[in-house]
CSV table of C-alpha atoms in Angstrom, one decimal:
chain,number,residue,atom,x,y,z
A,1,MET,CA,0.0,-0.2,-0.1
A,2,ALA,CA,1.4,3.2,-1.0
A,3,LEU,CA,1.7,6.5,1.5
A,4,GLN,CA,-1.1,8.3,2.2
A,5,VAL,CA,-1.3,12.2,3.5
A,6,ASN,CA,-3.6,12.4,6.5
A,7,PRO,CA,-6.2,15.4,6.0
A,8,HIS,CA,-6.0,16.3,9.9
A,9,ARG,CA,-2.3,17.0,9.9
A,10,CYS,CA,-2.0,18.7,6.7
A,11,PRO,CA,-2.9,22.4,6.9
A,12,GLN,CA,-3.8,22.6,3.2
A,13,ASN,CA,-3.0,26.2,2.8
A,14,HIS,CA,0.2,26.2,0.6
A,15,PRO,CA,1.8,24.7,-2.1
A,16,CYS,CA,2.9,21.0,-1.0
A,17,PRO,CA,6.4,21.2,-0.4
A,18,MET,CA,6.7,17.2,-0.9
A,19,ILE,CA,6.0,17.5,-4.6
A,20,PRO,CA,9.5,18.5,-6.2
A,21,TYR,CA,11.3,15.9,-4.0
A,22,CYS,CA,9.3,12.9,-5.2
A,23,PRO,CA,11.5,11.2,-7.7
A,24,VAL,CA,8.7,9.4,-9.4
A,25,GLY,CA,6.1,12.4,-9.5
A,26,ALA,CA,3.6,10.4,-7.6
A,27,ILE,CA,2.4,13.5,-5.9
A,28,THR,CA,-0.2,16.0,-7.1
A,29,GLN,CA,-2.2,18.6,-5.5
A,30,LYS,CA,-5.4,20.7,-6.8
A,31,GLY,CA,-4.8,24.4,-5.6
A,32,PHE,CA,-4.0,24.3,-2.1
A,33,GLY,CA,-6.1,21.2,-1.4
A,34,LEU,CA,-4.9,18.0,0.0
A,35,PRO,CA,-1.7,16.3,-1.6
A,36,VAL,CA,-2.6,13.2,-3.2
A,37,ILE,CA,0.1,10.2,-3.5
A,38,ASP,CA,-0.9,8.0,-6.5
A,39,GLU,CA,0.0,4.4,-5.3
A,40,THR,CA,0.6,3.2,-8.8
A,41,LYS,CA,3.5,5.3,-9.1
A,42,CYS,CA,4.6,5.5,-5.3
A,43,ILE,CA,8.0,3.4,-4.6
A,44,GLU,CA,7.7,4.2,-0.9
A,45,CYS,CA,11.2,5.7,-0.8
A,46,GLY,CA,10.2,7.9,2.2
A,47,LYS,CA,11.3,11.2,0.6
A,48,CYS,CA,8.2,12.8,1.3
A,49,LYS,CA,7.8,11.6,4.9
A,50,ARG,CA,11.2,13.4,5.6
A,51,ILE,CA,10.1,16.5,3.8
A,52,CYS,CA,6.7,16.9,5.3
A,53,GLY,CA,7.2,19.3,8.5
A,54,MET,CA,3.8,18.5,9.7
A,55,GLY,CA,4.2,14.6,9.8
A,56,ALA,CA,1.1,14.2,7.5
A,57,VAL,CA,2.7,11.2,5.6
A,58,HIS,CA,1.9,7.9,6.9
């Protein structure tokens, strides 16, 4: 199962800082909405978990 973003921990009020660090382009975001991690692309490298300052990725 791919990583997911917890909507209760993500403030959803800014461009997601994880997006440019994903090596496979698995993270998308519409406006300032909740970032979505595409499980078909995610390789579970953990970079997004290290970048997210809110600890919203699990």
